[in-house]
Coordinates of C-alpha atoms (C1' of nucleotides) in Angstrom, one line a residue:
Chain M
M1 CA 0.0 0.0 0.0
E2 CA 2.9 2.3 0.8
A3 CA 4.3 1.6 -2.6
N4 CA 1.0 2.2 -4.2
L5 CA 0.6 5.6 -2.7
K6 CA 4.0 6.5 -4.0
L7 CA 3.0 5.3 -7.4
R8 CA -0.2 7.3 -7.4
E9 CA 1.8 10.4 -6.6
Q10 CA 4.3 9.7 -9.3
V11 CA 1.6 9.2 -12.0
K12 CA -0.2 12.3 -10.8
K13 CA 3.0 14.2 -11.4
E14 CA 3.4 12.8 -14.8
F15 CA -0.1 13.6 -15.7
T16 CA 0.3 17.2 -14.5
E17 CA 3.3 17.6 -16.7
Y18 CA 1.5 16.2 -19.6
L19 CA -1.5 18.5 -19.1
T20 CA 0.7 21.5 -18.7
L21 CA 2.7 20.8 -21.8
H22 CA -0.4 20.3 -23.9
K23 CA -2.2 23.3 -22.4
H24 CA -5.1 21.1 -21.1
R25 CA -6.8 22.2 -17.9
K26 CA -6.0 20.5 -14.6
T27 CA -9.5 19.7 -13.5
P28 CA -10.4 17.8 -10.3
E29 CA -12.2 15.2 -12.4
R30 CA -9.1 14.3 -14.4
F31 CA -7.0 13.8 -11.3
A32 CA -9.7 11.9 -9.6
I33 CA -10.1 9.5 -12.5
L34 CA -6.4 8.8 -12.7
D35 CA -6.3 8.2 -9.0
H36 CA -9.2 5.8 -9.0
I37 CA -7.7 3.9 -11.9
Y38 CA -4.4 3.5 -9.9
A39 CA -6.3 2.5 -6.8
F40 CA -7.0 -0.9 -8.2
K41 CA -5.1 -3.4 -10.2
G42 CA -6.5 -5.4 -13.2
H43 CA -8.8 -4.7 -16.1
F44 CA -11.9 -2.6 -16.0
D45 CA -14.3 -1.1 -18.5
I46 CA -15.9 2.3 -18.4
E47 CA -19.0 1.0 -16.6
D48 CA -16.8 -0.5 -13.9
L49 CA -15.0 2.8 -13.4
F50 CA -18.2 4.8 -13.6
N51 CA -19.7 2.7 -10.7
F52 CA -16.5 2.6 -8.7
M53 CA -16.2 6.4 -8.7
A54 CA -19.9 6.9 -8.0
D55 CA -19.6 4.5 -5.0
N56 CA -16.6 6.5 -3.8
D57 CA -18.4 9.8 -3.7
F58 CA -16.8 11.1 -6.8
P59 CA -19.5 10.7 -9.5
V60 CA -18.3 11.6 -13.0
S61 CA -20.2 11.5 -16.2
R62 CA -19.5 8.8 -18.8
A63 CA -18.6 11.4 -21.4
T64 CA -15.9 12.8 -19.1
L65 CA -14.6 9.3 -18.5
Y66 CA -14.3 8.6 -22.2
N67 CA -12.6 12.0 -22.8
T68 CA -10.1 11.6 -20.0
M69 CA -9.2 8.0 -21.1
E70 CA -8.1 9.5 -24.4
L71 CA -5.7 11.8 -22.6
L72 CA -4.5 9.0 -20.3
L73 CA -3.9 6.7 -23.3
D74 CA -2.0 9.5 -25.1
C75 CA 0.4 10.1 -22.2
R76 CA 0.7 6.3 -21.8
L77 CA -0.5 6.1 -18.2
V78 CA -3.2 3.7 -19.2
V79 CA -3.4 0.9 -21.7
K80 CA -6.4 -0.2 -23.7
H81 CA -7.5 -3.7 -24.6
Q82 CA -10.3 -5.2 -26.6
F83 CA -10.5 -8.8 -25.6
G84 CA -13.3 -10.0 -27.8
A85 CA -16.6 -8.5 -26.8
N86 CA -17.4 -5.1 -28.1
I87 CA -16.2 -3.4 -24.9
S88 CA -13.0 -1.5 -24.4
N89 CA -11.1 -2.7 -21.4
Y90 CA -8.5 -0.5 -19.7
E91 CA -5.6 -1.2 -17.4
R92 CA -3.1 1.1 -15.6
A93 CA 0.2 1.1 -17.4
Y94 CA 2.6 1.3 -14.4
G95 CA 3.0 -1.3 -11.6
N96 CA 1.4 -3.8 -13.9
E97 CA 4.1 -4.8 -16.4
N98 CA 4.8 -7.9 -18.3
H99 CA 1.7 -10.1 -18.4
N100 CA 0.0 -12.0 -21.1
H101 CA -3.8 -12.3 -21.5
I102 CA -5.4 -15.7 -21.8
I103 CA -8.8 -15.2 -23.3
C104 CA -11.6 -17.8 -23.5
T105 CA -13.4 -17.3 -26.8
I106 CA -16.5 -18.8 -25.4
C107 CA -17.2 -17.3 -22.0
G108 CA -14.9 -14.3 -22.5
D109 CA -13.0 -14.8 -19.3
V110 CA -9.6 -13.2 -19.2
R111 CA -6.8 -14.7 -17.2
E112 CA -3.3 -13.2 -16.8
M113 CA 0.0 -14.9 -16.9
K114 CA 3.4 -13.4 -16.2
N115 CA 5.7 -13.3 -19.2
D116 CA 9.4 -13.2 -19.2
D117 CA 10.2 -10.5 -21.8
L118 CA 8.8 -12.3 -24.8
L119 CA 10.3 -9.8 -27.2
T120 CA 14.0 -10.1 -27.4
A121 CA 16.1 -7.1 -28.3
S122 CA 16.7 -8.4 -31.7
Q123 CA 13.1 -8.9 -32.4
L124 CA 12.3 -5.4 -31.2
K125 CA 14.9 -4.0 -33.6
K126 CA 13.0 -5.6 -36.5
I127 CA 10.2 -3.1 -35.9
R128 CA 11.6 -0.1 -37.7
K129 CA 10.2 3.3 -37.4
F130 CA 7.7 2.3 -34.8
T131 CA 7.6 3.7 -31.2
I132 CA 6.5 0.9 -29.0
S133 CA 4.4 1.9 -26.0
Y134 CA 3.2 -1.5 -24.9
Y135 CA 3.0 -5.0 -26.0
S136 CA 1.1 -8.0 -24.9
M137 CA 0.5 -11.6 -25.9
Y138 CA -3.1 -12.5 -26.4
I139 CA -3.7 -16.2 -26.2
Y140 CA -7.1 -17.3 -27.4
G141 CA -8.6 -20.6 -26.6
I142 CA -11.1 -22.4 -24.5
C143 CA -10.9 -22.5 -20.7
S144 CA -11.4 -25.7 -18.7
K145 CA -15.0 -24.9 -17.8
C146 CA -16.1 -24.2 -21.3
S147 CA -14.0 -27.0 -22.6
H148 CA -15.9 -29.4 -20.3
A149 CA -19.3 -27.9 -21.3
K150 CA -18.4 -28.3 -24.9
R151 CA -17.3 -31.9 -24.5
M152 CA -20.6 -32.7 -22.8
E153 CA -22.5 -31.0 -25.6
L154 CA -20.6 -33.0 -28.2
M155 CA -21.3 -36.3 -26.3
R156 CA -25.0 -35.4 -26.1
I157 CA -25.1 -34.8 -29.9
E158 CA -23.3 -38.1 -30.6
R159 CA -25.6 -40.0 -28.3
Q160 CA -28.5 -38.6 -30.1
N161 CA -27.0 -39.3 -33.5
K162 CA -26.6 -42.9 -32.6
K163 CA -30.1 -43.2 -31.3
E164 CA -31.5 -41.8 -34.5
N165 CA -29.4 -44.1 -36.6
Q166 CA -30.7 -47.1 -34.8
K167 CA -34.3 -45.9 -35.2
N168 CA -33.8 -45.5 -39.0
K169 CA -32.7 -49.1 -39.3
Chain O
M1 CA -2.7 -20.0 -56.5
E2 CA -2.5 -23.8 -56.9
A3 CA -1.7 -24.2 -53.3
N4 CA -4.6 -21.8 -52.5
L5 CA -7.1 -23.9 -54.3
K6 CA -6.0 -26.9 -52.5
L7 CA -6.3 -25.1 -49.2
R8 CA -9.8 -23.9 -50.1
E9 CA -10.8 -27.5 -50.7
Q10 CA -9.2 -28.7 -47.5
V11 CA -11.0 -26.1 -45.3
K12 CA -14.3 -26.8 -47.1
K13 CA -13.9 -30.4 -46.2
E14 CA -13.2 -29.6 -42.6
F15 CA -16.2 -27.3 -42.5
T16 CA -18.4 -30.0 -43.9
E17 CA -17.3 -32.4 -41.2
Y18 CA -17.9 -29.8 -38.6
L19 CA -21.4 -29.1 -39.9
T20 CA -22.3 -32.7 -40.1
L21 CA -21.1 -33.5 -36.6
H22 CA -23.0 -30.7 -35.1
K23 CA -26.1 -31.3 -37.2
H24 CA -26.0 -27.9 -38.9
R25 CA -27.3 -27.5 -42.4
K26 CA -24.9 -27.3 -45.3
T27 CA -26.2 -24.2 -47.0
P28 CA -24.7 -22.6 -50.1
E29 CA -24.3 -19.4 -48.1
R30 CA -22.0 -21.0 -45.6
F31 CA -19.7 -22.5 -48.1
A32 CA -19.6 -19.4 -50.2
I33 CA -18.6 -17.3 -47.1
L34 CA -15.8 -19.7 -46.2
D35 CA -14.6 -19.7 -49.7
H36 CA -14.6 -16.0 -50.1
I37 CA -12.7 -15.6 -46.8
Y38 CA -10.0 -18.0 -48.0
A39 CA -9.8 -16.2 -51.4
F40 CA -7.9 -13.4 -49.8
K41 CA -5.2 -13.0 -47.2
G42 CA -5.1 -10.5 -44.5
H43 CA -7.6 -8.9 -42.1
F44 CA -11.1 -7.9 -43.0
D45 CA -14.2 -6.7 -41.1
I46 CA -17.8 -7.7 -41.8
E47 CA -18.4 -4.7 -44.0
D48 CA -15.4 -5.7 -46.2
L49 CA -16.7 -9.2 -46.6
F50 CA -20.2 -8.0 -47.2
N51 CA -19.0 -5.8 -50.1
F52 CA -16.6 -8.4 -51.4
M53 CA -19.3 -11.0 -51.7
A54 CA -21.8 -8.6 -53.2
D55 CA -19.3 -7.5 -55.8
N56 CA -18.6 -11.2 -56.6
D57 CA -22.2 -12.0 -57.4
F58 CA -22.9 -13.7 -54.1
P59 CA -24.7 -11.2 -51.9
V60 CA -25.4 -12.4 -48.4
S61 CA -27.1 -10.5 -45.6
R62 CA -25.1 -9.1 -42.7
A63 CA -27.0 -11.3 -40.3
T64 CA -25.9 -14.4 -42.1
L65 CA -22.3 -13.2 -42.1
Y66 CA -22.4 -12.7 -38.4
N67 CA -24.1 -16.1 -37.8
T68 CA -21.6 -17.9 -40.0
M69 CA -18.6 -16.3 -38.5
E70 CA -19.6 -17.8 -35.1
L71 CA -19.5 -21.3 -36.7
L72 CA -16.2 -20.6 -38.4
L73 CA -14.7 -19.3 -35.2
D74 CA -16.0 -22.3 -33.3
C75 CA -14.4 -24.8 -35.7
R76 CA -11.3 -22.7 -35.8
L77 CA -11.2 -22.0 -39.5
V78 CA -11.2 -18.3 -38.8
V79 CA -9.6 -16.1 -36.1
K80 CA -11.1 -12.9 -34.6
H81 CA -9.2 -9.8 -33.6
Q82 CA -10.2 -6.5 -32.0
F83 CA -7.4 -4.1 -32.7
G84 CA -8.7 -1.0 -31.0
A85 CA -11.6 0.5 -32.8
N86 CA -15.0 -1.0 -32.0
I87 CA -14.9 -3.2 -35.0
S88 CA -14.3 -6.9 -35.1
N89 CA -11.6 -8.0 -37.6
Y90 CA -11.3 -11.5 -38.9
E91 CA -8.6 -13.5 -40.6
R92 CA -8.4 -16.9 -42.0
A93 CA -6.7 -19.3 -39.6
Y94 CA -4.8 -21.6 -42.1
G95 CA -2.1 -20.5 -44.5
N96 CA -1.6 -17.5 -42.3
E97 CA 0.3 -18.7 -39.2
N98 CA 2.7 -17.0 -37.0
H99 CA 2.6 -13.3 -37.3
N100 CA 2.4 -10.5 -34.8
H101 CA 0.3 -7.4 -35.1
I102 CA 1.8 -4.0 -34.8
I103 CA -1.0 -1.5 -34.1
C104 CA -0.7 2.2 -34.2
T105 CA -2.9 3.6 -31.4
I106 CA -3.4 6.9 -33.2
C107 CA -4.3 6.0 -36.8
G108 CA -5.3 2.4 -36.1
D109 CA -3.1 1.0 -38.9
V110 CA -2.2 -2.6 -38.4
R111 CA 1.1 -4.0 -39.7
E112 CA 2.1 -7.6 -39.5
M113 CA 5.5 -9.1 -38.6
K114 CA 6.6 -12.7 -38.7
N115 CA 7.2 -14.2 -35.4
D116 CA 9.5 -17.1 -34.6
D117 CA 7.4 -19.1 -32.2
L118 CA 7.3 -16.7 -29.3
L119 CA 5.8 -19.1 -26.9
T120 CA 8.3 -21.8 -25.9
A121 CA 7.1 -25.3 -24.9
S122 CA 7.8 -24.5 -21.3
Q123 CA 5.8 -21.4 -21.4
L124 CA 2.9 -23.2 -23.0
K125 CA 3.0 -25.8 -20.2
K126 CA 2.4 -23.0 -17.7
I127 CA -1.1 -22.6 -19.1
R128 CA -2.8 -25.4 -17.3
K129 CA -6.3 -26.5 -18.2
F130 CA -6.5 -24.2 -21.2
T131 CA -6.9 -25.4 -24.8
I132 CA -5.0 -22.9 -27.0
S133 CA -6.5 -22.3 -30.4
Y134 CA -4.4 -19.4 -31.4
Y135 CA -2.1 -16.8 -30.0
S136 CA -0.8 -13.6 -31.2
M137 CA 1.4 -10.8 -30.1
Y138 CA -0.2 -7.3 -30.2
I139 CA 2.3 -4.5 -30.2
Y140 CA 0.8 -1.1 -29.6
G141 CA 2.6 2.1 -30.3
I142 CA 2.8 4.9 -32.7
C143 CA 3.7 4.5 -36.3
S144 CA 6.3 6.7 -38.0
K145 CA 3.7 8.8 -39.8
C146 CA 1.7 9.6 -36.6
S147 CA 4.9 10.0 -34.7
H148 CA 6.0 12.7 -37.0
A149 CA 2.7 14.4 -36.9
K150 CA 2.8 14.3 -33.1
R151 CA 6.3 15.8 -33.0
M152 CA 5.1 18.6 -35.3
E153 CA 2.1 19.3 -33.1
L154 CA 4.3 19.4 -30.0
M155 CA 6.7 21.8 -31.6
R156 CA 3.8 24.0 -32.6
I157 CA 2.5 24.1 -29.0
E158 CA 6.0 24.9 -27.7
R159 CA 6.5 27.7 -30.2
Q160 CA 3.2 29.2 -29.1
N161 CA 4.0 28.8 -25.4
K162 CA 7.2 30.7 -26.0
K163 CA 5.5 33.5 -27.9
E164 CA 2.9 33.9 -25.1
N165 CA 5.6 34.0 -22.5
Q166 CA 7.4 36.8 -24.2
K167 CA 4.1 38.7 -24.7
N168 CA 3.4 38.4 -20.9
K169 CA 6.7 40.0 -20.0
Chain B
dA1 C1' -13.3 37.6 -19.1
dT2 C1' -12.3 33.8 -22.1
dG3 C1' -12.9 29.6 -23.8
dT4 C1' -12.0 24.7 -22.3
dA5 C1' -14.2 20.9 -19.7
dT6 C1' -18.2 18.8 -17.8
dG7 C1' -22.7 16.5 -17.9
dC8 C1' -26.8 15.5 -19.9
dA9 C1' -29.4 13.7 -23.7
dA10 C1' -29.6 12.6 -28.3
dA11 C1' -27.1 10.5 -32.2
dC12 C1' -24.2 6.9 -34.0
dC13 C1' -23.1 2.6 -35.7
dA14 C1' -21.5 -2.3 -35.2
dT15 C1' -23.8 -6.1 -33.7
dT16 C1' -27.9 -8.7 -32.2
dT17 C1' -32.6 -10.0 -32.2
dG18 C1' -37.5 -11.0 -33.9
dC19 C1' -40.0 -12.8 -37.3
dA20 C1' -41.8 -14.1 -41.8
dA21 C1' -40.3 -16.6 -45.9
dT22 C1' -37.2 -19.9 -47.8
dG23 C1' -35.1 -24.2 -48.6
dA24 C1' -32.0 -28.3 -46.6
dC25 C1' -33.1 -32.5 -44.7
Chain C
dG1 C1' -43.5 -31.8 -44.2
dT2 C1' -40.5 -30.1 -40.7
dC3 C1' -37.7 -26.9 -38.7
dA4 C1' -33.1 -24.7 -39.2
dT5 C1' -31.5 -20.8 -41.9
dT6 C1' -31.8 -16.7 -44.4
dG7 C1' -32.8 -11.7 -44.9
dC8 C1' -35.0 -7.8 -43.6
dA9 C1' -36.0 -4.4 -40.3
dA10 C1' -36.1 -3.1 -35.6
dA11 C1' -33.7 -3.2 -31.2
dT12 C1' -29.6 -3.0 -28.4
dG13 C1' -25.8 -1.0 -26.2
dG14 C1' -21.1 0.8 -26.0
dT15 C1' -19.3 5.0 -27.6
dT16 C1' -19.5 9.7 -29.6
dT17 C1' -21.4 14.1 -30.3
dG18 C1' -24.0 18.6 -29.6
dC19 C1' -24.9 22.0 -26.7
dA20 C1' -25.9 24.6 -22.4
dT21 C1' -23.7 25.3 -18.0
dA22 C1' -19.7 25.4 -15.0
dC23 C1' -15.2 26.6 -13.9
dA24 C1' -9.8 26.7 -14.7
dT25 C1' -7.0 30.0 -16.4

DNA sequence: ATGTATGCAAACCATTTGCAATGAC
DNA sequence: GTCATTGCAAATGGTTTGCATACAT
């Protein structure tokens, strides 16, 4: 928690510098949004953040959330994901490095896994003329739960097929 | 092109088996959609496919496209991406392996880069109880074009700041 | 005082859904 | 003949936009 407070101050400072440089106003909403984002770890969508802030006595409109996310993405304090459903997910960029996303294409569940610097220096060099701000491995597949459900469903179909074949004889 | 024809027949066969097993009907629309998808390489969204098929004398409704994509995803003949905008992009799964996506977070442009099996066997083992169907590295950042535009914009702001500072003196 | 940022409500648009007509089995 | 599939049009829902009000500068 100590470390987290320090991080929250650090990012606030960075955000302030960014806003100053770009001549954007330093509104209480903007700082509150950043601070709430860095108060928890893990993915969230706009609705989550909207509810979280409303529950914490700092209600902010959805429009402002969307606007502010643009700024936070631009200054790289926040990272955006789109895991499969048509919802944007976000994640703080600092204190959250190096993890892969394991996404179930059936139930949409997203698990995380640490990675050990997947991109080597030589691989990074291959990407000419491109300023990398973030990279992540997305692993799509089927989680154990859905895998099981699918297997059951297949067995059900096969049983039924067999039954009907016998009937037709 | 020879190889491509062979591939198109192969996937048609796989799709047929899948439809039979699951007791789904083998409609001309379904096979036409699969074939059109495998007729070109690279990403596309539903609108692209809709236009492509309409231009090729096989118009299909959007609803059918969405329905069929579900089947093709389920039998792993097609892969789905969400690069950043709220549009689903798709890509054929075969004849298209092993590439990373380099995504500009400003203009949304997606480049591809070959990868050399980023996930090692030991890393794959870490993912317990998960059936991997596909994985891909997504590298987010800023492409050279947007990078340049951004630099210009920053310089413009700084020039303006300086001018105003002098005026205030 | 000026004009950017906020918040509400309306608009937007990719995707989903409901339903009548079609056609695979 | 039956019922899954298609295609149209309407509904949905996350996101964006327009505009009046509030407030950072």
